[in-house]
Tab-separated table of C-alpha atoms in Angstrom:
chain	number	residue	atom	x	y	z
A	1	UNK	CA	-115.069	-4.393	-26.330
A	2	UNK	CA	-112.669	-5.543	-29.245
A	3	UNK	CA	-108.781	-6.010	-28.241
A	4	UNK	CA	-106.070	-3.908	-29.282
A	5	UNK	CA	-102.840	-2.797	-27.926
A	6	UNK	CA	-102.366	-0.579	-25.103
A	7	UNK	CA	-98.953	0.881	-26.390
A	8	UNK	CA	-97.578	0.791	-29.845
A	9	UNK	CA	-94.448	2.246	-31.139
A	10	UNK	CA	-96.044	3.620	-34.291
A	11	UNK	CA	-99.746	4.028	-35.375
A	12	UNK	CA	-99.476	2.652	-38.823
A	13	UNK	CA	-97.673	-0.338	-40.189
A	14	UNK	CA	-96.798	-1.646	-43.654
A	15	UNK	CA	-98.926	-4.332	-45.141
A	16	UNK	CA	-96.339	-7.079	-45.054
A	17	UNK	CA	-96.346	-10.781	-46.524
A	18	UNK	CA	-97.561	-13.699	-44.896
A	19	UNK	CA	-94.878	-16.257	-45.654
A	20	UNK	CA	-94.554	-20.124	-44.790
A	21	UNK	CA	-96.270	-21.713	-41.786
A	22	UNK	CA	-96.537	-21.034	-38.227
A	23	UNK	CA	-93.515	-22.481	-36.727
A	24	UNK	CA	-94.442	-21.246	-33.334
A	25	UNK	CA	-98.259	-21.113	-31.947
A	26	UNK	CA	-99.185	-24.030	-33.394
A	27	UNK	CA	-99.596	-26.913	-30.913
A	28	UNK	CA	-102.483	-27.287	-28.211
A	29	UNK	CA	-100.609	-25.725	-24.825
A	30	UNK	CA	-103.709	-24.751	-22.485
A	31	UNK	CA	-106.728	-26.638	-23.234
A	32	UNK	CA	-107.235	-30.333	-24.450
A	33	UNK	CA	-108.875	-28.938	-27.995
A	34	UNK	CA	-108.168	-26.384	-30.338
A	35	UNK	CA	-109.132	-24.342	-33.537
A	36	UNK	CA	-106.395	-24.417	-36.017
A	37	UNK	CA	-105.972	-21.716	-38.997
A	38	UNK	CA	-105.314	-23.835	-42.333
A	39	UNK	CA	-104.731	-20.717	-44.144
A	40	UNK	CA	-103.089	-17.399	-43.575
A	41	UNK	CA	-104.699	-14.145	-43.190
A	42	UNK	CA	-105.582	-11.023	-40.937
A	43	UNK	CA	-108.130	-11.609	-38.552
A	44	UNK	CA	-109.584	-8.508	-37.272
A	45	UNK	CA	-110.352	-7.690	-33.614
A	46	UNK	CA	-113.937	-7.468	-34.097
A	47	UNK	CA	-113.679	-11.146	-35.594
A	48	UNK	CA	-111.668	-12.573	-32.725
A	49	UNK	CA	-114.364	-11.122	-30.795
A	50	UNK	CA	-117.198	-12.473	-32.417
A	51	UNK	CA	-115.411	-15.947	-32.598
A	52	UNK	CA	-115.337	-15.610	-28.394
A	53	UNK	CA	-118.777	-14.717	-28.171
A	54	UNK	CA	-119.858	-17.681	-30.535
A	55	UNK	CA	-117.786	-19.893	-28.202
A	56	UNK	CA	-118.937	-18.614	-25.012
A	57	UNK	CA	-122.659	-18.677	-25.401
A	58	UNK	CA	-122.420	-22.267	-26.741
A	59	UNK	CA	-120.298	-23.379	-23.774
A	60	UNK	CA	-122.425	-21.411	-21.220
A	61	UNK	CA	-120.333	-21.528	-17.935
A	62	UNK	CA	-118.811	-25.077	-18.961
A	63	UNK	CA	-115.428	-25.355	-19.852
A	64	UNK	CA	-112.483	-22.901	-20.392
A	65	UNK	CA	-111.669	-21.015	-23.670
A	66	UNK	CA	-108.428	-19.714	-24.384
A	67	UNK	CA	-107.815	-17.076	-26.954
A	68	UNK	CA	-104.423	-18.112	-28.696
A	69	UNK	CA	-104.035	-14.679	-31.105
A	70	UNK	CA	-103.960	-11.281	-30.376
A	71	UNK	CA	-104.398	-7.897	-32.956
A	72	UNK	CA	-101.047	-6.321	-32.930
A	73	UNK	CA	-101.542	-4.886	-36.618
A	74	UNK	CA	-103.211	-1.537	-37.340
A	75	UNK	CA	-104.935	-1.629	-40.522
A	76	UNK	CA	-105.722	1.727	-42.326
A	77	UNK	CA	-107.992	2.484	-44.820
A	78	UNK	CA	-108.834	5.445	-46.886
A	79	UNK	CA	-112.359	7.093	-46.986
A	80	UNK	CA	-114.805	6.569	-49.528
A	81	UNK	CA	-115.090	8.738	-52.418
A	82	UNK	CA	-111.795	9.993	-51.751
A	83	UNK	CA	-109.001	10.866	-54.442
A	84	UNK	CA	-106.011	8.599	-54.748
A	85	UNK	CA	-102.932	10.082	-53.065
A	86	UNK	CA	-102.663	12.443	-50.066
A	87	UNK	CA	-100.827	9.736	-47.958
A	88	UNK	CA	-101.594	6.798	-46.315
A	89	UNK	CA	-104.863	6.440	-44.531
A	90	UNK	CA	-106.198	6.554	-41.109
A	91	UNK	CA	-105.832	3.387	-38.796
A	92	UNK	CA	-109.376	1.858	-39.408
A	93	UNK	CA	-109.057	-1.576	-37.305
A	94	UNK	CA	-106.597	-3.937	-35.592
A	95	UNK	CA	-105.736	-7.419	-36.983
A	96	UNK	CA	-104.059	-10.484	-35.625
A	97	UNK	CA	-101.429	-11.719	-38.523
A	98	UNK	CA	-102.092	-15.541	-38.525
A	99	UNK	CA	-99.875	-18.011	-40.808
A	100	UNK	CA	-101.486	-21.469	-41.900
A	101	UNK	CA	-101.068	-23.861	-38.863
A	102	UNK	CA	-101.555	-21.122	-35.948
A	103	UNK	CA	-103.682	-22.380	-33.001
A	104	UNK	CA	-106.583	-19.662	-32.921
A	105	UNK	CA	-108.807	-20.852	-29.936
A	106	UNK	CA	-108.483	-23.687	-27.347
A	107	UNK	CA	-110.809	-25.146	-24.977
A	108	UNK	CA	-110.330	-26.992	-21.713
A	109	UNK	CA	-112.813	-29.070	-19.393
A	110	UNK	CA	-115.354	-30.162	-21.764
A	111	UNK	CA	-116.140	-33.463	-23.760
A	112	UNK	CA	-114.375	-33.828	-27.199
A	113	UNK	CA	-117.959	-33.561	-28.726
A	114	UNK	CA	-119.120	-30.520	-27.136
A	115	UNK	CA	-115.587	-28.817	-28.327
A	116	UNK	CA	-116.078	-30.116	-31.794
A	117	UNK	CA	-119.759	-28.542	-31.983
A	118	UNK	CA	-118.675	-25.206	-30.639
A	119	UNK	CA	-115.421	-24.937	-32.862
A	120	UNK	CA	-117.645	-25.624	-35.538
A	121	UNK	CA	-119.570	-22.437	-34.979
A	122	UNK	CA	-116.516	-20.299	-34.237
A	123	UNK	CA	-114.882	-21.412	-37.577
A	124	UNK	CA	-118.011	-20.031	-39.372
A	125	UNK	CA	-117.039	-16.642	-37.897
A	126	UNK	CA	-113.681	-16.967	-39.210
A	127	UNK	CA	-112.232	-15.442	-42.645
A	128	UNK	CA	-109.975	-18.215	-43.221
A	129	UNK	CA	-110.611	-22.286	-43.326
A	130	UNK	CA	-109.892	-23.801	-39.793
A	131	UNK	CA	-109.308	-27.450	-38.401
A	132	UNK	CA	-110.199	-28.973	-34.988
A	133	UNK	CA	-107.091	-30.443	-33.590
A	134	UNK	CA	-106.601	-32.462	-30.047
A	135	UNK	CA	-103.571	-32.197	-27.756
A	136	UNK	CA	-100.782	-34.671	-29.116
B	1	UNK	CA	-99.582	-50.112	-17.617
B	2	UNK	CA	-95.791	-50.292	-18.662
B	3	UNK	CA	-95.740	-50.969	-22.581
B	4	UNK	CA	-94.260	-53.950	-24.536
B	5	UNK	CA	-90.920	-53.460	-25.831
B	6	UNK	CA	-91.140	-52.183	-29.560
B	7	UNK	CA	-88.277	-53.507	-32.414
B	8	UNK	CA	-87.137	-50.961	-34.845
B	9	UNK	CA	-85.238	-52.458	-37.746
B	10	UNK	CA	-82.817	-49.368	-38.268
B	11	UNK	CA	-80.128	-48.743	-40.975
B	12	UNK	CA	-76.961	-46.564	-40.821
B	13	UNK	CA	-77.196	-43.728	-42.486
B	14	UNK	CA	-74.017	-42.138	-44.067
B	15	UNK	CA	-75.684	-39.222	-46.104
B	16	UNK	CA	-76.427	-36.011	-44.023
B	17	UNK	CA	-78.361	-32.425	-44.885
B	18	UNK	CA	-81.567	-31.177	-45.640
B	19	UNK	CA	-81.898	-32.511	-49.285
B	20	UNK	CA	-80.853	-36.047	-48.115
B	21	UNK	CA	-83.259	-36.220	-45.054
B	22	UNK	CA	-86.071	-35.378	-47.442
B	23	UNK	CA	-85.115	-38.053	-49.995
B	24	UNK	CA	-85.109	-40.327	-46.832
B	25	UNK	CA	-88.639	-39.519	-45.792
B	26	UNK	CA	-89.694	-39.416	-49.420
B	27	UNK	CA	-88.941	-43.306	-49.283
B	28	UNK	CA	-90.589	-43.896	-46.172
B	29	UNK	CA	-87.923	-43.652	-43.688
B	30	UNK	CA	-87.499	-41.166	-40.626
B	31	UNK	CA	-83.920	-39.924	-39.865
B	32	UNK	CA	-82.945	-40.425	-36.532
B	33	UNK	CA	-79.787	-39.979	-34.134
B	34	UNK	CA	-78.612	-42.430	-31.230
B	35	UNK	CA	-76.403	-41.248	-28.618
B	36	UNK	CA	-75.518	-41.557	-25.171
B	37	UNK	CA	-73.321	-43.501	-22.587
B	38	UNK	CA	-70.296	-41.604	-23.863
B	39	UNK	CA	-70.103	-43.727	-26.854
B	40	UNK	CA	-70.193	-42.047	-30.708
B	41	UNK	CA	-73.235	-40.458	-32.063
B	42	UNK	CA	-74.517	-42.547	-34.830
B	43	UNK	CA	-77.089	-41.388	-37.599
B	44	UNK	CA	-79.727	-44.055	-38.210
B	45	UNK	CA	-82.977	-44.145	-40.607
B	46	UNK	CA	-86.077	-45.740	-38.858
B	47	UNK	CA	-88.697	-46.997	-41.128
B	48	UNK	CA	-91.638	-45.044	-40.776
B	49	UNK	CA	-94.428	-47.509	-40.494
B	50	UNK	CA	-92.775	-49.020	-37.415
B	51	UNK	CA	-92.307	-46.056	-36.093
B	52	UNK	CA	-95.931	-44.639	-36.350
B	53	UNK	CA	-96.635	-48.081	-34.726
B	54	UNK	CA	-94.360	-47.623	-31.871
B	55	UNK	CA	-95.639	-44.173	-31.208
B	56	UNK	CA	-99.354	-45.178	-31.432
B	57	UNK	CA	-98.726	-47.955	-28.894
B	58	UNK	CA	-96.987	-45.059	-26.594
B	59	UNK	CA	-93.854	-46.691	-26.548
B	60	UNK	CA	-91.007	-45.053	-24.966
B	61	UNK	CA	-88.281	-47.966	-24.711
B	62	UNK	CA	-87.378	-49.808	-28.071
B	63	UNK	CA	-85.209	-52.420	-28.986
B	64	UNK	CA	-83.220	-51.095	-32.089
B	65	UNK	CA	-82.113	-54.195	-34.491
B	66	UNK	CA	-80.796	-54.216	-38.109
B	67	UNK	CA	-77.420	-52.403	-38.694
B	68	UNK	CA	-76.864	-52.024	-35.075
B	69	UNK	CA	-78.312	-53.870	-31.791
B	70	UNK	CA	-79.146	-51.539	-28.744
B	71	UNK	CA	-81.565	-50.615	-26.276
B	72	UNK	CA	-82.766	-46.879	-26.666
B	73	UNK	CA	-85.128	-44.460	-25.238
B	74	UNK	CA	-87.052	-42.363	-27.487
B	75	UNK	CA	-86.190	-39.031	-25.811
B	76	UNK	CA	-87.284	-36.313	-28.504
B	77	UNK	CA	-89.316	-36.222	-31.654
B	78	UNK	CA	-89.837	-33.547	-34.424
B	79	UNK	CA	-93.160	-33.014	-35.906
B	80	UNK	CA	-94.155	-31.142	-38.712
B	81	UNK	CA	-95.905	-27.934	-38.609
B	82	UNK	CA	-99.411	-29.617	-38.807
B	83	UNK	CA	-98.398	-32.482	-36.366
B	84	UNK	CA	-98.962	-35.267	-38.935
B	85	UNK	CA	-95.734	-36.518	-39.958
B	86	UNK	CA	-92.459	-37.313	-37.579
B	87	UNK	CA	-89.469	-35.232	-39.287
B	88	UNK	CA	-86.803	-36.533	-36.784
B	89	UNK	CA	-86.380	-38.810	-33.551
B	90	UNK	CA	-83.682	-38.868	-30.869
B	91	UNK	CA	-82.629	-42.026	-29.448
B	92	UNK	CA	-80.856	-42.430	-26.115
B	93	UNK	CA	-78.728	-45.275	-25.429
B	94	UNK	CA	-80.024	-47.051	-22.018
B	95	UNK	CA	-79.620	-50.499	-20.332
B	96	UNK	CA	-82.946	-52.083	-18.865
B	97	UNK	CA	-81.942	-51.519	-15.470
B	98	UNK	CA	-80.803	-47.885	-15.561
B	99	UNK	CA	-82.849	-44.990	-14.093
B	100	UNK	CA	-84.079	-42.682	-16.746
B	101	UNK	CA	-86.186	-39.465	-16.613
B	102	UNK	CA	-88.815	-38.759	-18.958
B	103	UNK	CA	-91.685	-36.677	-19.804
B	104	UNK	CA	-95.219	-38.871	-19.566
B	105	UNK	CA	-98.643	-37.177	-20.024
B	106	UNK	CA	-101.445	-37.065	-17.698
B	107	UNK	CA	-104.817	-38.288	-18.441
B	108	UNK	CA	-108.020	-37.365	-16.589
B	109	UNK	CA	-110.564	-40.372	-16.042
B	110	UNK	CA	-114.297	-40.140	-15.248
B	111	UNK	CA	-116.463	-37.040	-14.554
B	112	UNK	CA	-116.161	-34.560	-11.594
B	113	UNK	CA	-119.183	-34.026	-9.884
B	114	UNK	CA	-118.313	-30.452	-9.416
B	115	UNK	CA	-119.201	-29.858	-12.908
B	116	UNK	CA	-122.197	-30.467	-12.497
B	117	UNK	CA	-122.568	-27.858	-9.596
B	118	UNK	CA	-121.448	-24.960	-11.979
B	119	UNK	CA	-117.813	-25.864	-11.757
B	120	UNK	CA	-115.013	-26.043	-14.405
B	121	UNK	CA	-112.553	-28.655	-14.247
B	122	UNK	CA	-108.819	-26.840	-14.702
B	123	UNK	CA	-106.461	-29.273	-15.862
B	124	UNK	CA	-102.964	-27.454	-15.158
B	125	UNK	CA	-100.406	-30.248	-15.590
B	126	UNK	CA	-100.558	-32.081	-18.831
B	127	UNK	CA	-97.271	-33.605	-18.556
B	128	UNK	CA	-94.901	-34.869	-15.830
B	129	UNK	CA	-91.362	-35.913	-15.481
B	130	UNK	CA	-91.030	-39.285	-14.093
B	131	UNK	CA	-88.061	-41.312	-13.088
B	132	UNK	CA	-88.000	-44.748	-12.935
B	133	UNK	CA	-85.925	-47.567	-14.589
B	134	UNK	CA	-85.952	-47.589	-18.540
B	135	UNK	CA	-88.416	-50.695	-18.914
B	136	UNK	CA	-90.756	-49.297	-16.314
B	137	UNK	CA	-91.886	-46.475	-18.306
B	138	UNK	CA	-95.718	-45.615	-17.857
B	139	UNK	CA	-97.280	-44.963	-20.997
B	140	UNK	CA	-99.308	-42.435	-18.961
B	141	UNK	CA	-100.337	-41.384	-15.617
B	142	UNK	CA	-104.075	-41.566	-15.368
B	143	UNK	CA	-106.000	-39.260	-12.841
B	144	UNK	CA	-109.286	-40.557	-11.552
B	145	UNK	CA	-111.672	-37.119	-10.996
B	146	UNK	CA	-114.811	-39.050	-9.970
B	147	UNK	CA	-114.555	-37.445	-6.573
B	148	UNK	CA	-113.609	-34.173	-7.456
B	149	UNK	CA	-116.319	-31.835	-5.702
B	150	UNK	CA	-116.358	-27.811	-6.599
B	151	UNK	CA	-113.295	-25.945	-5.056
B	152	UNK	CA	-111.285	-29.040	-4.519
B	153	UNK	CA	-108.014	-30.120	-6.119
B	154	UNK	CA	-105.895	-32.831	-6.817
B	155	UNK	CA	-102.409	-32.422	-5.983
B	156	UNK	CA	-99.286	-34.389	-7.424
B	157	UNK	CA	-98.926	-35.618	-3.872
B	158	UNK	CA	-102.420	-37.391	-4.482
B	159	UNK	CA	-101.192	-39.108	-7.890
B	160	UNK	CA	-101.179	-42.721	-7.907
B	161	UNK	CA	-97.780	-43.729	-9.298
B	162	UNK	CA	-97.155	-47.352	-10.834
B	163	UNK	CA	-94.329	-49.173	-8.456
B	164	UNK	CA	-90.680	-47.575	-8.865
B	165	UNK	CA	-91.875	-44.398	-10.451
B	166	UNK	CA	-91.103	-41.349	-8.774
B	167	UNK	CA	-91.892	-37.620	-9.377
B	168	UNK	CA	-89.307	-34.540	-9.400
B	169	UNK	CA	-92.107	-32.222	-9.109
B	170	UNK	CA	-93.108	-30.271	-5.382
B	171	UNK	CA	-95.956	-32.651	-3.932
B	172	UNK	CA	-98.250	-29.374	-3.227
B	173	UNK	CA	-98.083	-28.713	-6.946
B	174	UNK	CA	-101.773	-28.672	-8.035
B	175	UNK	CA	-102.581	-31.276	-11.007
B	176	UNK	CA	-106.200	-30.724	-11.673
B	177	UNK	CA	-108.961	-28.449	-9.827
B	178	UNK	CA	-112.207	-27.652	-9.956
B	179	UNK	CA	-113.111	-23.846	-9.746
B	180	UNK	CA	-116.326	-22.031	-9.936
B	181	UNK	CA	-117.356	-21.053	-13.387
B	182	UNK	CA	-116.873	-17.487	-14.229
B	183	UNK	CA	-120.252	-15.563	-15.292
B	184	UNK	CA	-119.313	-13.603	-18.650
B	185	UNK	CA	-118.108	-10.232	-17.788
B	186	UNK	CA	-120.035	-7.265	-18.338
B	187	UNK	CA	-119.041	-5.074	-21.262
B	188	UNK	CA	-115.874	-3.182	-20.057
B	189	UNK	CA	-116.348	0.652	-20.013
B	190	UNK	CA	-114.917	2.214	-23.104
B	191	UNK	CA	-111.418	3.667	-22.447
B	192	UNK	CA	-111.186	7.443	-22.989
B	193	UNK	CA	-109.261	6.985	-26.191
B	194	UNK	CA	-110.125	4.679	-28.801
B	195	UNK	CA	-106.539	4.668	-29.829
B	196	UNK	CA	-103.409	3.131	-27.850
B	197	UNK	CA	-100.939	5.306	-26.442
B	198	UNK	CA	-97.800	5.825	-28.869
B	199	UNK	CA	-94.513	5.136	-27.026
B	200	UNK	CA	-92.380	8.121	-26.961
B	201	UNK	CA	-95.063	10.645	-27.865
B	202	UNK	CA	-96.409	13.009	-25.436
B	203	UNK	CA	-100.291	13.699	-25.235
B	204	UNK	CA	-100.305	17.146	-26.711
B	205	UNK	CA	-98.537	15.322	-29.698
B	206	UNK	CA	-100.991	12.405	-29.873
B	207	UNK	CA	-103.727	15.211	-30.548
B	208	UNK	CA	-102.055	16.037	-33.937
B	209	UNK	CA	-102.772	12.557	-35.225
B	210	UNK	CA	-100.674	12.615	-38.304
B	211	UNK	CA	-97.755	10.262	-38.599
């Protein structure tokens, strides 16, 4: 099931702007290898889940996968064939706000070669350009 | 396993501030600071090539030459967002026989037999703080996991440390363990509502839907 917050203060949020690079959450902290976002954007809960499934199907039961992003932001949309106006739309899905440099996923307990192949599959699912990084 | 002493040709830095630091980096140097031993704090500039070479070799104890002549320990490194370039370095004055505390990476070596029995090697402690003489700082601490079976663990007490090196961690702290792999969880049952609870709003109000 896709991720979403358990409790929120407000159902809807303003769009906001993604400015600057990630000053935190930009290092490998739990595993040995990671997939880092090179661009900024919104990553939906469904996409995060698709990435998790792609990684776990490749890894089978080897290694350990860490998801470093969480969809905190509700994204609203207006139904099709609706006239403009009449207020803000209803919440459609949840998304994680990702700044350039954010670590999206981490893997530990596998070889570098396996981690690279795994993250190549995950990167295809992502709406932003990503790169493979190692623990520094 | 201790490293050679790298020599860095540093220059005293009189200019301060972000713009000057940027200019310095563009000119191929890295701003740095030297402090410790109750003496004055000195702003210095280190050639980026020499510094990157020292970092590549895993050097912690360095010889500062040029405008000043000191022995120093590389205590803090600031990287840019992408982890490619060094923005700033902190050096602490030390004497060769002085005991220092410094963080050293823990690296795994070999392949655990437990991982072939549906086990996952979980590396829990990636860095440890060691206490040793400034000239004896190990580049890394290697842990051999060739004998790590399923459900076994290697603790801090099991680590083989170089002579004169001590750790300040509890000996029972687990460094690496081999745990059974978790099967992919079945789909969680869908919760009653597909929307999160709204803080400070009663259930009857939530039914209304509009903000």
